[in-house]
PDB file of C-alpha atoms in Angstrom:
ATOM      1  CA  MET A 328      -4.543  32.518  25.904  1.00 89.00           C
ATOM      2  CA  LEU A 329      -2.107  31.821  23.338  1.00 92.00           C
ATOM      3  CA  ASN A 330       1.406  32.070  24.257  1.00 93.00           C
ATOM      4  CA  PRO A 331       3.963  30.943  21.372  1.00 92.00           C
ATOM      5  CA  ILE A 332       6.920  32.215  23.533  1.00 91.00           C
ATOM      6  CA  GLU A 333       6.547  29.829  25.507  1.00 90.00           C
ATOM      7  CA  GLY A 334       5.306  26.896  23.295  1.00 93.00           C
ATOM      8  CA  GLU A 335       1.737  25.636  21.389  1.00 95.00           C
ATOM      9  CA  ILE A 336       1.337  22.307  19.497  1.00 97.00           C
ATOM     10  CA  PHE A 337      -0.835  23.221  16.337  1.00 97.00           C
ATOM     11  CA  TYR A 338      -2.541  19.737  14.214  1.00 98.00           C
ATOM     12  CA  ILE A 339      -2.183  21.484  10.772  1.00 97.00           C
ATOM     13  CA  ASP A 340      -3.900  19.539   7.841  1.00 98.00           C
ATOM     14  CA  LYS A 341      -0.956  20.081   5.531  1.00 98.00           C
ATOM     15  CA  PRO A 342      -2.340  21.085   1.335  1.00 97.00           C
ATOM     16  CA  LEU A 343      -0.582  19.350  -1.537  1.00 97.00           C
ATOM     17  CA  ARG A 344       2.111  20.761  -2.814  1.00 95.00           C
ATOM     18  CA  TRP A 345       2.887  22.648   0.693  1.00 96.00           C
ATOM     19  CA  THR A 346       6.560  21.912   1.804  1.00 93.00           C
ATOM     20  CA  SER A 347       6.094  21.243   5.544  1.00 94.00           C
ATOM     21  CA  PHE A 348       8.227  24.027   5.924  1.00 94.00           C
ATOM     22  CA  ASP A 349       5.352  26.209   3.783  1.00 96.00           C
ATOM     23  CA  ALA A 350       3.188  25.045   6.475  1.00 95.00           C
ATOM     24  CA  VAL A 351       5.884  26.127   8.925  1.00 95.00           C
ATOM     25  CA  LYS A 352       6.959  29.718   8.070  1.00 96.00           C
ATOM     26  CA  ARG A 353       3.300  30.332   7.074  1.00 96.00           C
ATOM     27  CA  ILE A 354       2.097  29.855  11.152  1.00 95.00           C
ATOM     28  CA  ARG A 355       5.326  31.288  12.145  1.00 95.00           C
ATOM     29  CA  SER A 356       5.890  34.968   9.996  1.00 95.00           C
ATOM     30  CA  VAL A 357       1.493  35.452  11.466  1.00 95.00           C
ATOM     31  CA  LEU A 358       2.507  34.638  15.200  1.00 94.00           C
ATOM     32  CA  ALA A 359       6.130  36.385  15.375  1.00 93.00           C
ATOM     33  CA  ARG A 360       3.590  39.756  14.104  1.00 94.00           C
ATOM     34  CA  ARG A 361       1.006  39.035  16.513  1.00 93.00           C
ATOM     35  CA  SER A 362       3.818  38.287  20.148  1.00 92.00           C
ATOM     36  CA  GLY A 363       6.308  40.619  19.422  1.00 92.00           C
ATOM     37  CA  LYS A 364       9.461  38.442  18.672  1.00 89.00           C
ATOM     38  CA  LYS A 365      10.841  38.328  15.188  1.00 88.00           C
ATOM     39  CA  ARG A 366      12.520  35.009  16.241  1.00 89.00           C
ATOM     40  CA  LEU A 367      10.027  32.881  17.292  1.00 93.00           C
ATOM     41  CA  LYS A 368      11.118  29.356  17.652  1.00 94.00           C
ATOM     42  CA  VAL A 369       8.533  26.865  14.959  1.00 96.00           C
ATOM     43  CA  GLY A 370       9.405  23.545  13.542  1.00 96.00           C
ATOM     44  CA  HIS A 371       7.694  20.731  12.278  1.00 96.00           C
ATOM     45  CA  ALA A 372       7.571  17.276  14.107  1.00 94.00           C
ATOM     46  CA  GLY A 373       7.972  14.860  11.143  1.00 89.00           C
ATOM     47  CA  THR A 374       8.325  15.944   6.896  1.00 89.00           C
ATOM     48  CA  LEU A 375       5.650  15.831   4.877  1.00 93.00           C
ATOM     49  CA  ASP A 376       6.765  15.422   0.908  1.00 90.00           C
ATOM     50  CA  PRO A 377       4.875  18.132  -1.698  1.00 92.00           C
ATOM     51  CA  LEU A 378       2.762  15.588  -2.904  1.00 94.00           C
ATOM     52  CA  ALA A 379       1.369  14.255   0.321  1.00 97.00           C
ATOM     53  CA  THR A 380      -1.754  15.410   2.203  1.00 98.00           C
ATOM     54  CA  GLY A 381      -2.355  15.515   5.652  1.00 98.00           C
ATOM     55  CA  VAL A 382      -0.967  15.610   9.801  1.00 98.00           C
ATOM     56  CA  LEU A 383       1.311  17.582  10.594  1.00 98.00           C
ATOM     57  CA  ILE A 384       1.695  18.723  13.836  1.00 97.00           C
ATOM     58  CA  VAL A 385       4.188  22.577  14.162  1.00 97.00           C
ATOM     59  CA  CYS A 386       5.245  23.121  17.257  1.00 97.00           C
ATOM     60  CA  THR A 387       6.776  26.552  18.776  1.00 96.00           C
ATOM     61  CA  GLY A 388       8.765  28.296  21.085  1.00 94.00           C
ATOM     62  CA  ARG A 389      10.335  25.980  24.187  1.00 93.00           C
ATOM     63  CA  ALA A 390       7.224  23.120  22.555  1.00 96.00           C
ATOM     64  CA  THR A 391      10.105  22.417  19.598  1.00 96.00           C
ATOM     65  CA  LYS A 392      11.929  20.300  22.760  1.00 96.00           C
ATOM     66  CA  ARG A 393       9.094  17.913  22.191  1.00 96.00           C
ATOM     67  CA  ILE A 394       9.400  17.531  18.015  1.00 96.00           C
ATOM     68  CA  ASP A 395      11.737  14.388  18.550  1.00 95.00           C
ATOM     69  CA  GLU A 396       8.836  13.162  21.540  1.00 96.00           C
ATOM     70  CA  LEU A 397       6.138  13.781  18.967  1.00 96.00           C
ATOM     71  CA  GLN A 398       7.785  12.493  15.740  1.00 93.00           C
ATOM     72  CA  ALA A 399       9.033   9.169  16.642  1.00 95.00           C
ATOM     73  CA  HIS A 400       4.872   8.398  16.961  1.00 96.00           C
ATOM     74  CA  GLU A 401       3.682   5.608  14.894  1.00 97.00           C
ATOM     75  CA  LYS A 402       2.034   6.584  11.248  1.00 98.00           C
ATOM     76  CA  GLU A 403      -1.644   5.680   9.536  1.00 98.00           C
ATOM     77  CA  TYR A 404      -1.512   6.653   5.501  1.00 98.00           C
ATOM     78  CA  VAL A 405      -3.762   6.494   3.273  1.00 98.00           C
ATOM     79  CA  ALA A 406      -1.608   5.566   0.125  1.00 98.00           C
ATOM     80  CA  GLU A 407      -2.521   5.158  -3.337  1.00 98.00           C
ATOM     81  CA  ILE A 408      -0.276   2.858  -5.433  1.00 98.00           C
ATOM     82  CA  THR A 409      -0.402   3.006  -9.420  1.00 98.00           C
ATOM     83  CA  LEU A 410       1.210  -0.715 -10.853  1.00 98.00           C
ATOM     84  CA  GLY A 411       3.089  -0.959 -14.274  1.00 98.00           C
ATOM     85  CA  ALA A 412       4.923   2.103 -14.277  1.00 98.00           C
ATOM     86  CA  THR A 413       7.969   3.552 -11.847  1.00 97.00           C
ATOM     87  CA  THR A 414       9.681   6.527 -11.891  1.00 95.00           C
ATOM     88  CA  PRO A 415      13.320   7.523 -10.289  1.00 91.00           C
ATOM     89  CA  SER A 416      11.637   9.566  -7.283  1.00 91.00           C
ATOM     90  CA  PHE A 417       8.878   6.399  -6.923  1.00 94.00           C
ATOM     91  CA  ASP A 418       6.185   8.777  -6.868  1.00 95.00           C
ATOM     92  CA  LEU A 419       5.132  11.853  -9.490  1.00 96.00           C
ATOM     93  CA  GLU A 420       7.859  14.128  -8.736  1.00 91.00           C
ATOM     94  CA  THR A 421       9.969  12.806 -11.992  1.00 92.00           C
ATOM     95  CA  GLU A 422       8.359  10.875 -14.540  1.00 95.00           C
ATOM     96  CA  ILE A 423       7.846   7.657 -15.756  1.00 97.00           C
ATOM     97  CA  ASP A 424      11.795   5.819 -16.573  1.00 95.00           C
ATOM     98  CA  ALA A 425      10.404   2.508 -17.387  1.00 97.00           C
ATOM     99  CA  THR A 426       6.633   0.105 -17.869  1.00 98.00           C
ATOM    100  CA  TYR A 427       6.145  -3.245 -17.283  1.00 97.00           C
ATOM    101  CA  PRO A 428       3.602  -6.266 -17.655  1.00 97.00           C
ATOM    102  CA  HIS A 429       0.998  -6.125 -14.641  1.00 97.00           C
ATOM    103  CA  GLU A 430      -1.885  -7.449 -15.974  1.00 97.00           C
ATOM    104  CA  HIS A 431      -1.595 -10.834 -14.293  1.00 97.00           C
ATOM    105  CA  ILE A 432      -1.713  -8.794 -10.469  1.00 98.00           C
ATOM    106  CA  ASP A 433      -5.450 -10.152  -9.071  1.00 98.00           C
ATOM    107  CA  ARG A 434      -6.115  -9.845  -5.316  1.00 97.00           C
ATOM    108  CA  ALA A 435      -5.201 -12.856  -4.821  1.00 98.00           C
ATOM    109  CA  LEU A 436      -1.199 -12.153  -5.844  1.00 98.00           C
ATOM    110  CA  ILE A 437      -1.572  -8.919  -3.467  1.00 98.00           C
ATOM    111  CA  ASP A 438      -3.267 -11.440  -0.970  1.00 98.00           C
ATOM    112  CA  SER A 439      -0.303 -13.102  -1.084  1.00 98.00           C
ATOM    113  CA  VAL A 440       2.641 -10.372  -0.973  1.00 98.00           C
ATOM    114  CA  LEU A 441       1.633  -7.912   1.078  1.00 98.00           C
ATOM    115  CA  PRO A 442       2.171  -9.780   4.408  1.00 97.00           C
ATOM    116  CA  GLN A 443       6.453  -9.763   3.766  1.00 96.00           C
ATOM    117  CA  PHE A 444       6.227  -6.320   4.041  1.00 97.00           C
ATOM    118  CA  THR A 445       4.374  -6.037   7.845  1.00 97.00           C
ATOM    119  CA  GLY A 446       6.793  -6.542  10.832  1.00 97.00           C
ATOM    120  CA  ASN A 447      10.133  -5.256  11.476  1.00 97.00           C
ATOM    121  CA  ILE A 448      11.738  -5.136   7.609  1.00 96.00           C
ATOM    122  CA  MET A 449      14.390  -4.024   6.143  1.00 95.00           C
ATOM    123  CA  GLN A 450      14.184  -0.715   3.734  1.00 94.00           C
ATOM    124  CA  VAL A 451      16.258   1.429   1.241  1.00 88.00           C
ATOM    125  CA  PRO A 452      15.220   4.291   0.951  1.00 83.00           C
ATOM    126  CA  PRO A 453      14.862   6.661  -1.887  1.00 80.00           C
ATOM    127  CA  ALA A 454      17.836   8.056  -3.449  1.00 74.00           C
ATOM    128  CA  PHE A 455      15.607  11.238  -3.731  1.00 67.00           C
ATOM    129  CA  SER A 456      15.761  11.696  -0.581  1.00 63.00           C
ATOM    130  CA  ALA A 457      16.881  13.965   2.940  1.00 68.00           C
ATOM    131  CA  CYS A 458      18.900  10.630   3.744  1.00 72.00           C
ATOM    132  CA  LYS A 459      22.912  12.094   3.956  1.00 71.00           C
ATOM    133  CA  VAL A 460      25.872  10.150   2.323  1.00 63.00           C
ATOM    134  CA  ASP A 461      28.464  11.369   3.027  1.00 65.00           C
ATOM    135  CA  GLY A 462      27.549  14.423   4.592  1.00 71.00           C
ATOM    136  CA  ARG A 463      25.743  14.887   1.519  1.00 69.00           C
ATOM    137  CA  ARG A 464      21.080  14.911   0.768  1.00 74.00           C
ATOM    138  CA  ALA A 465      20.717  11.960  -0.964  1.00 64.00           C
ATOM    139  CA  TYR A 466      18.474  13.587  -3.705  1.00 65.00           C
ATOM    140  CA  LYS A 467      21.479  16.579  -4.254  1.00 74.00           C
ATOM    141  CA  ILE A 468      22.789  13.521  -5.783  1.00 70.00           C
ATOM    142  CA  ALA A 469      20.157  11.603  -7.959  1.00 72.00           C
ATOM    143  CA  ARG A 470      19.203  15.409  -9.383  1.00 75.00           C
ATOM    144  CA  LYS A 471      23.039  15.283 -10.515  1.00 69.00           C
ATOM    145  CA  GLY A 472      22.244  11.809 -12.764  1.00 74.00           C
ATOM    146  CA  ARG A 473      24.136   9.828  -9.986  1.00 75.00           C
ATOM    147  CA  GLN A 474      23.340   7.407  -7.566  1.00 75.00           C
ATOM    148  CA  PRO A 475      23.957   8.070  -3.460  1.00 71.00           C
ATOM    149  CA  ASP A 476      24.637   4.970  -1.942  1.00 69.00           C
ATOM    150  CA  LEU A 477      21.951   4.109   0.346  1.00 74.00           C
ATOM    151  CA  LYS A 478      21.988   1.034   3.519  1.00 78.00           C
ATOM    152  CA  ALA A 479      19.016  -0.808   4.137  1.00 85.00           C
ATOM    153  CA  LYS A 480      17.466   0.258   7.614  1.00 91.00           C
ATOM    154  CA  GLU A 481      15.094  -1.698  10.081  1.00 95.00           C
ATOM    155  CA  LEU A 482      11.852   0.233  10.522  1.00 95.00           C
ATOM    156  CA  VAL A 483       7.898  -1.400  11.445  1.00 97.00           C
ATOM    157  CA  ILE A 484       5.316  -1.950  10.231  1.00 98.00           C
ATOM    158  CA  SER A 485       1.912  -2.951  11.522  1.00 97.00           C
ATOM    159  CA  GLU A 486      -0.558  -3.358   9.688  1.00 98.00           C
ATOM    160  CA  ILE A 487      -1.169  -2.805   5.875  1.00 98.00           C
ATOM    161  CA  GLU A 488      -5.109  -3.225   4.255  1.00 98.00           C
ATOM    162  CA  VAL A 489      -6.161  -2.723   1.174  1.00 98.00           C
ATOM    163  CA  LEU A 490      -8.416  -0.179   1.192  1.00 98.00           C
ATOM    164  CA  ASP A 491      -9.458  -0.609  -2.810  1.00 98.00           C
ATOM    165  CA  TRP A 492      -8.211  -2.454  -5.989  1.00 98.00           C
ATOM    166  CA  THR A 493      -8.849  -1.150  -9.199  1.00 98.00           C
ATOM    167  CA  SER A 494      -5.343  -2.023 -11.786  1.00 97.00           C
ATOM    168  CA  PRO A 495      -4.476  -0.499 -11.884  1.00 98.00           C
ATOM    169  CA  ARG A 496      -4.718   1.185  -8.871  1.00 98.00           C
ATOM    170  CA  LEU A 497      -3.936  -0.053  -5.513  1.00 98.00           C
ATOM    171  CA  THR A 498      -4.949   1.441  -2.752  1.00 98.00           C
ATOM    172  CA  LEU A 499      -3.376   1.454   0.582  1.00 98.00           C
ATOM    173  CA  ARG A 500      -3.688   2.030   4.327  1.00 98.00           C
ATOM    174  CA  VAL A 501      -0.585   1.973   5.735  1.00 98.00           C
ATOM    175  CA  VAL A 502       1.084   1.997   9.614  1.00 98.00           C
ATOM    176  CA  CYS A 503       3.744   2.245   9.855  1.00 98.00           C
ATOM    177  CA  SER A 504       7.311   3.544  12.341  1.00 96.00           C
ATOM    178  CA  LYS A 505       9.262   6.787  12.062  1.00 93.00           C
ATOM    179  CA  GLY A 506      11.895   6.745   9.007  1.00 90.00           C
ATOM    180  CA  THR A 507       9.323   4.743   6.887  1.00 95.00           C
ATOM    181  CA  TYR A 508       9.169   5.532   3.382  1.00 93.00           C
ATOM    182  CA  ILE A 509       5.901   5.319   1.191  1.00 97.00           C
ATOM    183  CA  ARG A 510       7.322   6.028  -1.721  1.00 94.00           C
ATOM    184  CA  ALA A 511       9.923   2.984  -0.885  1.00 95.00           C
ATOM    185  CA  LEU A 512       7.197   0.325   0.052  1.00 97.00           C
ATOM    186  CA  ALA A 513       5.403   1.450  -3.006  1.00 97.00           C
ATOM    187  CA  ARG A 514       8.330   0.447  -5.038  1.00 96.00           C
ATOM    188  CA  ASP A 515       9.106  -3.000  -3.518  1.00 97.00           C
ATOM    189  CA  ILE A 516       5.447  -3.414  -3.775  1.00 98.00           C
ATOM    190  CA  GLY A 517       5.829  -3.407  -7.449  1.00 98.00           C
ATOM    191  CA  ALA A 518       9.072  -5.713  -7.002  1.00 97.00           C
ATOM    192  CA  ALA A 519       7.588  -8.425  -5.111  1.00 98.00           C
ATOM    193  CA  LEU A 520       4.419  -8.611  -7.643  1.00 98.00           C
ATOM    194  CA  GLY A 521       6.932  -9.036 -10.989  1.00 98.00           C
ATOM    195  CA  SER A 522       5.853  -5.720 -11.980  1.00 98.00           C
ATOM    196  CA  GLY A 523       6.875  -1.838 -11.641  1.00 97.00           C
ATOM    197  CA  ALA A 524       5.017   0.525  -9.509  1.00 98.00           C
ATOM    198  CA  HIS A 525       4.381   4.326  -7.952  1.00 98.00           C
ATOM    199  CA  LEU A 526       3.239   6.701  -5.145  1.00 98.00           C
ATOM    200  CA  THR A 527       0.260   8.867  -7.072  1.00 98.00           C
ATOM    201  CA  ALA A 528      -1.665  10.103  -4.154  1.00 98.00           C
ATOM    202  CA  LEU A 529      -0.256   9.804  -0.261  1.00 98.00           C
ATOM    203  CA  ARG A 530      -2.415  11.355   3.009  1.00 98.00           C
ATOM    204  CA  ARG A 531      -1.178  10.568   6.264  1.00 98.00           C
ATOM    205  CA  THR A 532      -3.999  10.399   8.412  1.00 98.00           C
ATOM    206  CA  ARG A 533      -2.967   9.723  11.725  1.00 98.00           C
ATOM    207  CA  VAL A 534       0.622  10.364  13.502  1.00 97.00           C
ATOM    208  CA  GLY A 535       0.500   8.631  17.427  1.00 97.00           C
ATOM    209  CA  ASP A 536      -3.344  10.187  18.890  1.00 96.00           C
ATOM    210  CA  VAL A 537      -3.278  13.024  16.523  1.00 97.00           C
ATOM    211  CA  SER A 538      -6.008  12.099  13.597  1.00 98.00           C
ATOM    212  CA  ILE A 539      -6.443  13.844  10.831  1.00 98.00           C
ATOM    213  CA  ASP A 540      -9.654  14.492  12.736  1.00 97.00           C
ATOM    214  CA  LYS A 541      -8.109  16.325  15.145  1.00 98.00           C
ATOM    215  CA  CYS A 542      -6.184  19.324  12.280  1.00 98.00           C
ATOM    216  CA  ILE A 543      -7.712  22.250  10.413  1.00 97.00           C
ATOM    217  CA  THR A 544      -6.196  23.345   7.658  1.00 97.00           C
ATOM    218  CA  VAL A 545      -3.678  26.301   6.918  1.00 96.00           C
ATOM    219  CA  PRO A 546      -6.702  28.966   5.588  1.00 96.00           C
ATOM    220  CA  GLU A 547      -8.318  28.276   9.064  1.00 97.00           C
ATOM    221  CA  MET A 548      -5.100  27.714  11.128  1.00 96.00           C
ATOM    222  CA  VAL A 549      -4.116  31.727  10.006  1.00 95.00           C
ATOM    223  CA  GLU A 550      -7.667  32.755  10.963  1.00 96.00           C
ATOM    224  CA  MET A 551      -7.456  31.492  14.140  1.00 95.00           C
ATOM    225  CA  LEU A 552      -4.567  32.437  15.320  1.00 95.00           C
ATOM    226  CA  GLU A 553      -5.203  36.029  13.613  1.00 95.00           C
ATOM    227  CA  ASN A 554      -8.646  36.474  15.782  1.00 94.00           C
ATOM    228  CA  ALA A 555      -6.761  34.625  19.156  1.00 93.00           C
ATOM    229  CA  GLU A 556      -5.308  36.787  22.042  1.00 92.00           C
ATOM    230  CA  VAL A 557      -1.788  35.989  21.206  1.00 91.00           C
ATOM    231  CA  LEU A 558       0.191  36.992  24.634  1.00 85.00           C
ATOM    232  CA  THR A 559       3.068  39.506  22.865  1.00 87.00           C
ATOM    233  CA  LEU A 560       6.672  40.176  23.729  1.00 86.00           C
ATOM    234  CA  GLU A 561       5.723  42.240  26.745  1.00 85.00           C
ATOM    235  CA  GLU A 562       4.006  40.551  28.732  1.00 82.00           C
ATOM    236  CA  TRP A 563       6.261  37.072  27.981  1.00 81.00           C
ATOM    237  CA  GLU A 564       8.613  39.443  29.473  1.00 82.00           C
ATOM    238  CA  ASN A 565       7.143  40.930  32.212  1.00 81.00           C
ATOM    239  CA  GLN A 566       5.313  37.473  33.397  1.00 75.00           C
ATOM    240  CA  GLN A 567       9.231  36.288  33.879  1.00 75.00           C
ATOM    241  CA  ASN A 568      10.191  38.986  35.243  1.00 73.00           C
ATOM    242  CA  ASN A 569       7.168  38.614  37.704  1.00 69.00           C
ATOM    243  CA  ASN A 570       8.555  34.941  38.888  1.00 64.00           C
ATOM    244  CA  LYS A 571      12.085  36.253  39.415  1.00 59.00           C
ATOM    245  CA  ILE A 572      11.038  38.077  42.038  1.00 51.00           C
TER     246      ILE A 572
END
């Protein structure tokens, strides 16, 4: 029996163009209706951009207290980077704003550059991000045409592996710490290669021990929740009262 009030943890494969909150909202609506608790706590551990897919951990009830712990875990991504062009957001959210030569880039150059991005590195977050600058979200400043004053942050990238190189597209597997912006990594790799770059696809394949093969799609999750036995608010309150006796 599912007990969303006491707390459950679900592993979702977030679909393309959904925000992380879209997935949370869908699950909350089903569980709130099934349990009879209108203000059911539901949250996610680690935001994924709308243009990214993959592992999203969703917590309910008292399990939301574990969100900080869960989102602090190491993460793994598969990222497709297109060289020779940049965008203000460093991904496909915004249009290309500049193009650069990339014909000089070969696998040998890539292999020589990538090691500088492993270990403890400093990274400036994207202007189009949820980082706060003087109490305001950076993306709100950027969308008004201004450049937010973002400071470099220390993070850890433990692994970068080339999965495919078909110019101008470079596909990487990246294992990194919390707080890493793969969009910013694409920007920095492009600059180090003497060109420009932006992220054209991103899939989170692991968070801690939760790998993508342990996740289910949102429609599959909704079907499971619709068919599962769910503890109702009345049943939960009765349990609490019995525990006090």
